[in-house]
Each structure stands twice: as structure tokens, then as C-alpha cells.
Short mmCIF file of C-alpha atoms in Angstrom, two decimals:
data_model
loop_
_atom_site.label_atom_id
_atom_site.label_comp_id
_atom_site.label_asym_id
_atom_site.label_seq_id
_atom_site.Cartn_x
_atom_site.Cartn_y
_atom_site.Cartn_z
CA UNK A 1 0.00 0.00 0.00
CA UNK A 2 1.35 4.00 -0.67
CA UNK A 3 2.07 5.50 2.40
CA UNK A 4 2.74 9.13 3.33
CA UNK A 5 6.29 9.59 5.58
CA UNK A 6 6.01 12.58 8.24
CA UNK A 7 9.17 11.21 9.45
CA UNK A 8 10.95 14.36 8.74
CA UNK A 9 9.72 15.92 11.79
CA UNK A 10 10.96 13.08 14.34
CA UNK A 11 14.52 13.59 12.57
CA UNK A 12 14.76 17.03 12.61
CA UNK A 13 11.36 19.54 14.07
CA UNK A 14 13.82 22.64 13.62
CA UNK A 15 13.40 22.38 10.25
CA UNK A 16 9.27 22.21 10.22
CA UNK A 17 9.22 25.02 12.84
CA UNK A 18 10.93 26.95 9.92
CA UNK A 19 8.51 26.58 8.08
CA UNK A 20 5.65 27.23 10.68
CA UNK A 21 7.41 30.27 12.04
CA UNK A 22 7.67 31.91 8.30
CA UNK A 23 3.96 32.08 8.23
CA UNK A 24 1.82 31.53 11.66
CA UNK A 25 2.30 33.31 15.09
CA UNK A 26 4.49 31.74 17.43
CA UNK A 27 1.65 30.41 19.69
CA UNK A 28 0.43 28.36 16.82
CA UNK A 29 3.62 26.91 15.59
CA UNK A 30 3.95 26.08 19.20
CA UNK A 31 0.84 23.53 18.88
CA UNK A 32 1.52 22.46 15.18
CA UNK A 33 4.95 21.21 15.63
CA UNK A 34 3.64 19.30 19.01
CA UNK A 35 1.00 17.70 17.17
CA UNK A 36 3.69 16.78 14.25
CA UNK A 37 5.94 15.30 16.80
CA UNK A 38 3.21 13.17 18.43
CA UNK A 39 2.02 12.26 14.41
CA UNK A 40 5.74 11.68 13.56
CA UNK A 41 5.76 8.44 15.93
CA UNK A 42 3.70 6.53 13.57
CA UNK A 43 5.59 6.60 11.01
CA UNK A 44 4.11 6.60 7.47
CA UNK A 45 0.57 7.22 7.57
CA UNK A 46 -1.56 4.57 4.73
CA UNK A 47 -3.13 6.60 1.56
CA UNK A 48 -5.58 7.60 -0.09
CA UNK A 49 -5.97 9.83 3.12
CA UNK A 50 -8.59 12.26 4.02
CA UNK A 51 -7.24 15.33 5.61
CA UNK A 52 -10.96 16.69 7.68
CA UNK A 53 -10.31 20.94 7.97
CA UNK A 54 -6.76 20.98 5.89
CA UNK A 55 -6.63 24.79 5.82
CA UNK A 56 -3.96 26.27 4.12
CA UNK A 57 -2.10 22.93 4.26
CA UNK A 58 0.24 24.64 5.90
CA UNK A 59 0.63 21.64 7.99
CA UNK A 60 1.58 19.04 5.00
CA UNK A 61 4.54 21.69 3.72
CA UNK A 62 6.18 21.60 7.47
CA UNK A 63 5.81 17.72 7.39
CA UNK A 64 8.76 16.97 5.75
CA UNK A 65 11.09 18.10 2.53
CA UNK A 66 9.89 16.47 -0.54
CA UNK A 67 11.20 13.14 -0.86
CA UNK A 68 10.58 12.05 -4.58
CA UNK A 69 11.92 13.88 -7.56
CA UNK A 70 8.59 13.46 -9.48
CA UNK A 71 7.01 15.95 -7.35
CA UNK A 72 4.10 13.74 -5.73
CA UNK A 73 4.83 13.43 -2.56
CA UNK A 74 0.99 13.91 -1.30
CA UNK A 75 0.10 11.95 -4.03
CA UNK A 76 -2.96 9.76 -2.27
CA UNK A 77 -3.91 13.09 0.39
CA UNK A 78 -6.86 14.23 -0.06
CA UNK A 79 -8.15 17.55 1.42
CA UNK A 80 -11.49 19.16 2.84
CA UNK A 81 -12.40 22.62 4.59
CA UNK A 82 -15.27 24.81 4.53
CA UNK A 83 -13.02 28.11 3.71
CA UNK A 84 -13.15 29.22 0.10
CA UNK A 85 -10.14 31.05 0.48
CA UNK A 86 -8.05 28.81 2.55
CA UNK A 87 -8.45 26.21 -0.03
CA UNK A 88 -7.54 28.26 -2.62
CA UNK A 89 -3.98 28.38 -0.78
CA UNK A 90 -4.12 24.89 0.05
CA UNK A 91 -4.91 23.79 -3.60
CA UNK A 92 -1.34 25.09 -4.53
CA UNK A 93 0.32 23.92 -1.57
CA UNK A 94 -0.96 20.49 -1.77
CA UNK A 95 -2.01 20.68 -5.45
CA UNK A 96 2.14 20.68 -6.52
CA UNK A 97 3.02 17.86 -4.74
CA UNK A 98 -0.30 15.76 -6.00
CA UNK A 99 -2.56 15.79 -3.25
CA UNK A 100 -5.91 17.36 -3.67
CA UNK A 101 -8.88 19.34 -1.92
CA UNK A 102 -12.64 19.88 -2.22
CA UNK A 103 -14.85 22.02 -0.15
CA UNK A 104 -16.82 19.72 2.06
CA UNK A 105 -18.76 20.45 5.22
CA UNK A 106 -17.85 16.94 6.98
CA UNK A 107 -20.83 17.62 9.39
CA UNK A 108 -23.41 17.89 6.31
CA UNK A 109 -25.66 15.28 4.96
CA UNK A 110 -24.97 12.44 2.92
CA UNK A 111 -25.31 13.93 -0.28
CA UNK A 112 -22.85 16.30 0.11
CA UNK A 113 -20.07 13.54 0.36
CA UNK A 114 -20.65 12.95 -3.39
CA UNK A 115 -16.97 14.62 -3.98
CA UNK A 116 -15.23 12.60 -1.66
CA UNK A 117 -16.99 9.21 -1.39
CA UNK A 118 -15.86 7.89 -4.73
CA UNK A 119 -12.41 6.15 -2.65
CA UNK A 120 -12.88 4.58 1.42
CA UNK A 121 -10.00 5.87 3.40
CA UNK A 122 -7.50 3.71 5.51
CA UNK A 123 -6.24 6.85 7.35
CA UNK A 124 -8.37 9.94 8.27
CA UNK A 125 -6.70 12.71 9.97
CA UNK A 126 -8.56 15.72 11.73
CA UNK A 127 -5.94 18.33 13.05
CA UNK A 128 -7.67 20.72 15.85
CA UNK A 129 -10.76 20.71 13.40
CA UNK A 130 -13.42 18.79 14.96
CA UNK A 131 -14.04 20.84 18.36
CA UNK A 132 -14.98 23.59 15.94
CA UNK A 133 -18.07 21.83 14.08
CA UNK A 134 -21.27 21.85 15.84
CA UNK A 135 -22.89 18.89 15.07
CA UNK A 136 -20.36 16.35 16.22
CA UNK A 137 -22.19 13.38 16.35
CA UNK A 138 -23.24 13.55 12.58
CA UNK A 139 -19.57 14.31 11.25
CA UNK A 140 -18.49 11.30 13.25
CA UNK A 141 -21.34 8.91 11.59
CA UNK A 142 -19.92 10.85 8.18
CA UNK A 143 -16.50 9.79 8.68
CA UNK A 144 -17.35 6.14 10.01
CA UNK A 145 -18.80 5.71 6.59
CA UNK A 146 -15.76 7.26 4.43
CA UNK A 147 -13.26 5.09 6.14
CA UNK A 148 -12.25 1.87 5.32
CA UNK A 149 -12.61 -1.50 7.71
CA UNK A 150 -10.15 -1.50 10.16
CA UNK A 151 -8.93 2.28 8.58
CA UNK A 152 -6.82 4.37 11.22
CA UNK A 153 -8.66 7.61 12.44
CA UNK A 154 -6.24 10.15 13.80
CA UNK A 155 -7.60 13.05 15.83
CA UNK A 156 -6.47 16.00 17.93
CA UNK A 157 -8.64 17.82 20.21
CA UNK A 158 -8.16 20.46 22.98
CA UNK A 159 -8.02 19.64 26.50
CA UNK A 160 -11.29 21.24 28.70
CA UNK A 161 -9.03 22.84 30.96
CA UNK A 162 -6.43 23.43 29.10
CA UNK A 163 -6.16 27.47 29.80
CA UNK A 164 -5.11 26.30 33.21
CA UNK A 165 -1.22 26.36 31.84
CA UNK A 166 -1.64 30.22 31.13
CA UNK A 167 -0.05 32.47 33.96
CA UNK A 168 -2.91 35.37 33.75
CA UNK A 169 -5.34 32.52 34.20
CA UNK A 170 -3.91 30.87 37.31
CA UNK A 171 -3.37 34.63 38.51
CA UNK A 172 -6.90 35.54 37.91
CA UNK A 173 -7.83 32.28 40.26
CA UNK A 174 -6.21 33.42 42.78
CA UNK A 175 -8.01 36.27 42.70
CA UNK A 176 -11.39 34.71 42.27
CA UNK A 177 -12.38 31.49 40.39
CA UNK A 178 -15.01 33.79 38.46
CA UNK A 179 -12.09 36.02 36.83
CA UNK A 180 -9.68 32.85 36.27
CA UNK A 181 -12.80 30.98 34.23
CA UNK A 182 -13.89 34.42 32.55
CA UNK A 183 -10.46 34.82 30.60
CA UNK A 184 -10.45 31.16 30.02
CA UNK A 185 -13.76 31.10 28.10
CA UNK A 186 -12.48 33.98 26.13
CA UNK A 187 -10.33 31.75 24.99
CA UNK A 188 -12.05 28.98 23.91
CA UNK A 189 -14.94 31.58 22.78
CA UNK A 190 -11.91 33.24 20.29
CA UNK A 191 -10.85 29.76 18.66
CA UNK A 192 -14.94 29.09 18.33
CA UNK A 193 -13.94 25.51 20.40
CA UNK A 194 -17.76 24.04 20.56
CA UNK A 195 -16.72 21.16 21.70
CA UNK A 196 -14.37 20.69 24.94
CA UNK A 197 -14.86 17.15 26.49
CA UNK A 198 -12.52 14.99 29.11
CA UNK A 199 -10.58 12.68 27.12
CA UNK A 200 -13.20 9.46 28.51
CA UNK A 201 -16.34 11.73 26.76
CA UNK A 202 -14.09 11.55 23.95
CA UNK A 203 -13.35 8.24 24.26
CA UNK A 204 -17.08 7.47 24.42
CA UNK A 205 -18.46 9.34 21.52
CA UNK A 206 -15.58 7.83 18.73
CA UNK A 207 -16.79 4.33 20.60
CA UNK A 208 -20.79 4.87 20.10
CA UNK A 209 -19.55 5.80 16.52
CA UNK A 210 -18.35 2.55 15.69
CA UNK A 211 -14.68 3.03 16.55
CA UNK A 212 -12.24 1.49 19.06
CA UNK A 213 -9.58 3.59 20.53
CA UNK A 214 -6.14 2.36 20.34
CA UNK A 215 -4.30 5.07 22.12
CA UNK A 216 -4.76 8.02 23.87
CA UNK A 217 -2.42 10.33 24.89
CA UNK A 218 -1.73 13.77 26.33
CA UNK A 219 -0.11 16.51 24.26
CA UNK A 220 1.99 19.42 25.96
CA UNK A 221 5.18 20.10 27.86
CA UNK A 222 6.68 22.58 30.35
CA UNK A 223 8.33 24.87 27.95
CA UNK A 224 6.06 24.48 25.16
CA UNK A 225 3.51 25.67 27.30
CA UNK A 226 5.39 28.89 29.12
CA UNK A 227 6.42 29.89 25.08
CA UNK A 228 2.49 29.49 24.02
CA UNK A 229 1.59 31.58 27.30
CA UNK A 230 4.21 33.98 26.46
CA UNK A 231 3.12 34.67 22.86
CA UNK A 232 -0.56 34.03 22.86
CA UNK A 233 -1.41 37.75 23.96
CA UNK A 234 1.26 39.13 21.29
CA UNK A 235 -0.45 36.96 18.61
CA UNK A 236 -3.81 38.51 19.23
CA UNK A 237 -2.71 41.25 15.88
CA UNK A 238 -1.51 38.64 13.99
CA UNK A 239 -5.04 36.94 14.30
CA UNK A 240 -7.01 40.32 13.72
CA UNK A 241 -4.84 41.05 10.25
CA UNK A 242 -5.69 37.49 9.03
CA UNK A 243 -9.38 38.64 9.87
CA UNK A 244 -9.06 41.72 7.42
CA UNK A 245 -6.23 40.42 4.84
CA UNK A 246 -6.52 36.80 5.08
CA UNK A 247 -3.48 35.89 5.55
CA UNK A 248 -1.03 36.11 8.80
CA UNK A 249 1.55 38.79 8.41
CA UNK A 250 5.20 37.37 7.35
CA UNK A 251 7.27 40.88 8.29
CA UNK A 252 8.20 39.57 11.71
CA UNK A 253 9.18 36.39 10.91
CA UNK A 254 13.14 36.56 11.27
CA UNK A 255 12.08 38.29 14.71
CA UNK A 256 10.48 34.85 15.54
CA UNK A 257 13.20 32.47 14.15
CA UNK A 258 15.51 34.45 16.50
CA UNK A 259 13.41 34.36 19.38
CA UNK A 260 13.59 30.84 19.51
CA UNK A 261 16.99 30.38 19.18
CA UNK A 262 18.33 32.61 21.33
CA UNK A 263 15.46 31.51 24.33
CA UNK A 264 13.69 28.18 24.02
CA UNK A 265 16.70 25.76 23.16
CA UNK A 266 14.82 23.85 25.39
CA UNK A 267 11.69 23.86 23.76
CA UNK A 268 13.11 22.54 20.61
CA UNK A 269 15.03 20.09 22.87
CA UNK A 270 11.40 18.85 24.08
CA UNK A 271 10.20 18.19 20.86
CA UNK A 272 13.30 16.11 19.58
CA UNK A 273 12.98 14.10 22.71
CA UNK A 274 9.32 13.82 22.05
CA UNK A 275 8.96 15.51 25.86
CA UNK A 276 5.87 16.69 24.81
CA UNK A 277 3.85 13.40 24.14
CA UNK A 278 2.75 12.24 27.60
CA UNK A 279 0.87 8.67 28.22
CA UNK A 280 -1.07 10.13 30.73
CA UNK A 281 -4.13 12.18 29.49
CA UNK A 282 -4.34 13.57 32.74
CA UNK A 283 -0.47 15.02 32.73
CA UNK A 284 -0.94 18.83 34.37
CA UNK A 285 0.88 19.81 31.36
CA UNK A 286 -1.60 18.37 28.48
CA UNK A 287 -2.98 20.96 26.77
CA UNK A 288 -4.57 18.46 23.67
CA UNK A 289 -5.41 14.65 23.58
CA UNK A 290 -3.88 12.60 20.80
CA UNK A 291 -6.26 9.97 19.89
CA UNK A 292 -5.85 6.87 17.63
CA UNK A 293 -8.96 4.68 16.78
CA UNK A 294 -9.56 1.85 14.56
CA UNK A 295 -13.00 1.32 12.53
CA UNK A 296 -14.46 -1.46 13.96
CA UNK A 297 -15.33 -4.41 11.39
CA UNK A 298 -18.70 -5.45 10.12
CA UNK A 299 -20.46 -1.92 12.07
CA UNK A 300 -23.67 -0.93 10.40
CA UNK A 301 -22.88 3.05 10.73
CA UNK A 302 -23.43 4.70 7.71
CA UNK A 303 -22.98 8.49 6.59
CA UNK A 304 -25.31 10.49 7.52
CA UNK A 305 -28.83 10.45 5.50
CA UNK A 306 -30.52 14.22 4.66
#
């Protein structure tokens, strides 16, 4: 079978966080290059795969240097979003290296599949996209009947509490748990998170969708977190010009290259140690979960009808 290698990233994450930090804010590359590490530990990933809320595919150009000389190195990806304009940018990112991408609202009815049902998928991969769709439950019954038997389904999700790890917060506690939960649900109210569940709710809803979770795990570490913390605030005008231009400003980047190499050597240290994949869900410092499930065999779930 054709596989994808992210393998790149295990080897040598300096080299995707170039790539992150020449486009995104700092906070963001933060969690990107985390959730590369943890995705780097399996390997090569099994095509044709379906890549639920690709954006910009930003996150396939960090995954690794291209590897073949006929320029098809996504050849088998497949990607979805409901963004017009962010698949516009991913359709040349991905589109040169022979993946592709349709505009598909996973949570939508059957019918709307037509674009992506013609293949089943052994691997489905949704990158911090899921929390944001509304109806859950019906995306889940959508992918069930995408993937193939026995097909891999890859998924990152926030943790509930996963503001805790910002200073202001934990000051604001201390002050009064009102003011400590205010600025976290400004949080989670800015990133539009619908959908912020234990890891066992989690657990349960892939499992009454006709999955079986392999492995769960907790992503975040000490520095990572303390260099998110530290640059979330400062991000806040990167995310307002991407609101009015569409895009993330690029100006600053050298700035951000140099901040990390002159102050988190041991942030980059964490993610070549793969420090920042914990076993333990419930690890203080787990900001996402890292889940792995496997379609379970002869299930009668089906995508869902209009």
C-alpha cells in the first residue's frame, strides 16, 4: 500500500518550525509542531488519506522536505475545509506535490459527500478541526462511513481545561475562580472551540460511533507551554490582520526564528525528545489529547442520510 512519511519531523522539528514560524504566530507553531511530533511516531501514515479541515495545508509543507523527484509526494492526500479562500492556498500547496482538496462540510448530509466518497480511506486525519463543528455526532457517523474496515482515524482535540497552563489565568484564580474561568472562556470563545470534552467523553463518543480507541495520549510540555503563554497575547494582531487580509503577516518572521533560538533551546530540545507526548491524558501539562482509533469491522454506521 502507498504510504505518506512525516518522518521528517521526528529527525529534525527545527526544520518544520521553519517553516511554521515563516507564516503563523508563534503560539500556533507552538501547537503544530507538538501535534507533528506526536504524528511523527507513527511513522508513514496509509493513503488515499482524508485530511478533515486541511486549511492552508500549511501543515503538509512543514511535514517533511519532498522526498521524490517526481514531485508527488501527497500523491494519495486528499483535502477538505469549509473556507473558500483557505483552499484556494491549500490547492497550490498540496495541489504541486499531487494531493488534492474539495470544499466539504464533513458535518453535512450524505449527499454532500458525493466529492469525496468515490475512494474509502484507511487513514483519516482531523488536526484541531473537529471541536470547531457543531454537530459532532453527525460528522463522526460521516467519517465512520468514508473510512475503510479496520482504517486508522487520527484526531487532535483540545483539553477542557487546558487554559489552566496560562499564567494570567492561574493569577486571575487566585483572585477569584469567576475572573480565572472568565479569561479562560475567552479563549475557547476566540478559537470558536464548541466542543471541549474529558478525554473518557471523547473516548465514548468515537466508541458509540463505531470506533475502538487504540491510544490516547496527552499533548503538551513545560516549555512548550510557558512559550504558548508567552506569545498568545502578542499573537492577538496577527489573528485580527488574518481577519481583514486573510493571511497572517510574514514581516516579523526573522524576529520569531531568532526568538527561539536565542530563548527556548529547550523547547526545541522537548520536541526532539518527544517531551511533549505524555501517556497520561491527565499530565498537568496536556494541553490536547492525541487519539488513535480503529474502525471497527462489520459496524452498520453509515454516513449520515438528509
Amino acid at each position: 500500500m502507498p504510504h505518506l512519511s512525516i518522518e521528517d519531523c521526528k529527525r529534525d522539528p527545527a526544520r518544520a518550525l521553519r517553516v511554521l514560524l515563516r507564516y503563523l504566530p508563534l503560539s500556533l507553531c507552538v501547537r503544530e509542531i507538538m501535534r507533528l511530533r506526536a504524528l511523527s511516531e507513527r511513522g508513514e501514515l496509509e493513503t488515499p488519506l482524508l485530511d478533515v479541515g486541511c486549511g492552508d495545508g500549511l501543515f503538509w509543507e512543514a511535514a517533511g522536505e519532498t522526498a521524490r523527484t517526481d514531485g508527488e509526494r501527497l500523491r494519495g492526500l486528499m483535502g477538505i475545509d469549509v473556507n473558500p479562500h483557505e483552499l484556494r492556498i491549500a490547492s497550490l500547496r498540496l495541489g504541486r506535490e499531487g494531493g488534492a482538496v474539495r470544499r466539504v462540510d464533513i458535518s453535512g448530509p450524505h449527499g454532500t459527500m458525493d466529492d469525496i466518497a468515490s475512494a474509502t480511506y484507511p487513514t483519516i486525519l482531523a488536526n484541531c478541526s473537529l471541536e470547531h463543528v457543531r454537530q459532532i455526532d453527525r460528522a463522526f457517523r460521516n467519517l465512520h462511513g468514508l473510512q475503510r474496515e479496520s482504517g486508522l482515524f487520527h484526531l487532535f482535540v483540545p483539553a477542557p481545561d487546558w487554559t489552566d497552563t496560562l499564567r494570567l489565568k492561574r493569577l486571575l484564580s487566585g483572585m477569584h475562580p469567576r475572573l480565572g474561568m472568565l479569561y479562560g472562556a475567552m479563549w475557547d470563545g476566540f478559537f470558536q472551540h464548541h466542543h471541549l470534552y474529558p478525554h473518557y467523553v471523547w473516548r465514548h463518543l468515537l466508541e458509540s460511533s463505531g470506533y475502538h480507541v487504540e491510544t490516547l495520549q496527552g499533548i503538551g510540555s513545560f516549555h512548550a507551554n510557558r512559550l504558548f503563554a508567552r506569545w498568545a497575547a502578542p499573537s492577538f494582531p496577527a489573528f485580527l490582520y488574518k481577519e481583514l487580509f486573510k493571511r497572517y503577516p510574514t514581516w516579523y518572521a526573522p524576529l520569531k526564528r531568532g526568538y527561539v533560538r536565542w530563548m527556548e533551546q529547550g523547547f526545541l530540545e522537548e520536541i526532539r525528545a518527544g517531551a511533549c507526548i505524555q501517556s497520561d491524558p491527565e499530565h498537568p501539562e496536556t494541553v490536547e489529547y492525541y487519539i488513535v482509533c480503529r474502525k471497527k469491522s462489520g459496524n452498520g454506521h453509515h454516513p449520515e442520510k438528509p
